[in-house]
């Protein structure tokens, strides 16, 4: 069943315990690119579990982690073509749909986790989800993975000048690109699951990511330095194609929405904890050198990167950029 490409989620005859006979089961394929032991991986599994429970097994979510079904280069097209039914793409990569998404990539936009919460679950997040309508996509939720850190083999990275000339793998995002350009680094936009090999082969010196991605993909084994910078946000939007959504019964939609709300609340709590726990594991299990930016050092980074706000304000939308600045106030 899973090998077929079809526009609408499949219905299958399955044995139904409630009705003691065969009945329809509807199957949604959910694709993401990270490992299972991450905030997104666990949330996707949790969502599948809740949907299964709430529908008494009638709705099945089959989760494909690690980019095993689609990579972050082709997942949006696959969603639009009905080859996959649910994806949870990093907001940074949604710039291909609209430049508004760049607002969440602005450097040091969020001073802490509370500000992230306000940003993604408040009017800014809502506005961004609504922007997907014109792409024929329904945005079901924002799932946070917290803050990105920087790893490199040419370090330690303490000041913004330390990145000069370094080759850094980044996600496909104009706003992230602009930050590395400003610092004189050579950013390379590459897929997530090529990152380990790029570092190992020496094609890039470093990358930026959350601790859970650095831990689960073992980047710490091929990187000498890790800077706890908390300089940027990494999070996801869980999306479905509007046509596929509209084709579902009210009952199915209701189950998916309820399960999504519960999963999002779960993700908000656990993503912070998972990143904290996995930092401890990295410290325990590797010899990577860790530097945590002091408040003083951070001020220097904020000052150096601030021009990005002006450079990209018109592209992103000046109202959105003003709104996000208020989260720092
Ligand atoms: C990355 O490409 O570094 C991340 O977006 C991967 C992910 O989905 O967390």
Short mmCIF file of C-alpha atoms in Angstrom, two decimals, residues 26 28 47-61 140 245 248-263:
data_model
loop_
_atom_site.label_atom_id
_atom_site.label_comp_id
_atom_site.label_asym_id
_atom_site.label_seq_id
_atom_site.Cartn_x
_atom_site.Cartn_y
_atom_site.Cartn_z
CA UNK A 26 -8.01 5.62 6.11
CA UNK A 28 -2.28 9.20 5.87
CA UNK A 47 0.24 12.44 16.81
CA UNK A 48 -0.08 9.05 15.07
CA UNK A 49 -0.77 7.37 18.42
CA UNK A 50 -3.44 9.91 19.42
CA UNK A 51 -5.20 9.73 16.05
CA UNK A 52 -5.22 5.96 16.26
CA UNK A 53 -6.72 6.08 19.77
CA UNK A 54 -9.31 8.75 19.00
CA UNK A 55 -10.49 7.00 15.85
CA UNK A 56 -10.48 3.50 17.35
CA UNK A 57 -7.98 2.47 14.72
CA UNK A 58 -9.98 3.81 11.77
CA UNK A 59 -7.49 6.51 10.91
CA UNK A 60 -3.90 5.48 10.60
CA UNK A 61 -0.96 7.87 10.35
CA UNK A 140 -2.33 22.66 11.19
CA UNK A 245 -8.26 18.22 3.89
CA UNK A 248 -12.21 14.44 4.74
CA UNK A 249 -15.40 14.06 6.76
CA UNK A 250 -16.06 16.51 9.60
CA UNK A 251 -15.43 13.68 12.03
CA UNK A 252 -11.99 12.90 10.57
CA UNK A 253 -11.08 16.60 10.54
CA UNK A 254 -12.18 16.90 14.16
CA UNK A 255 -10.04 13.93 15.22
CA UNK A 256 -6.99 15.24 13.37
CA UNK A 257 -7.40 18.71 14.91
CA UNK A 258 -7.88 17.43 18.45
CA UNK A 259 -4.87 15.13 18.16
CA UNK A 260 -2.85 17.99 16.70
CA UNK A 261 -3.73 20.34 19.58
CA UNK A 262 -2.69 17.77 22.16
CA UNK A 263 0.52 16.98 20.27
#
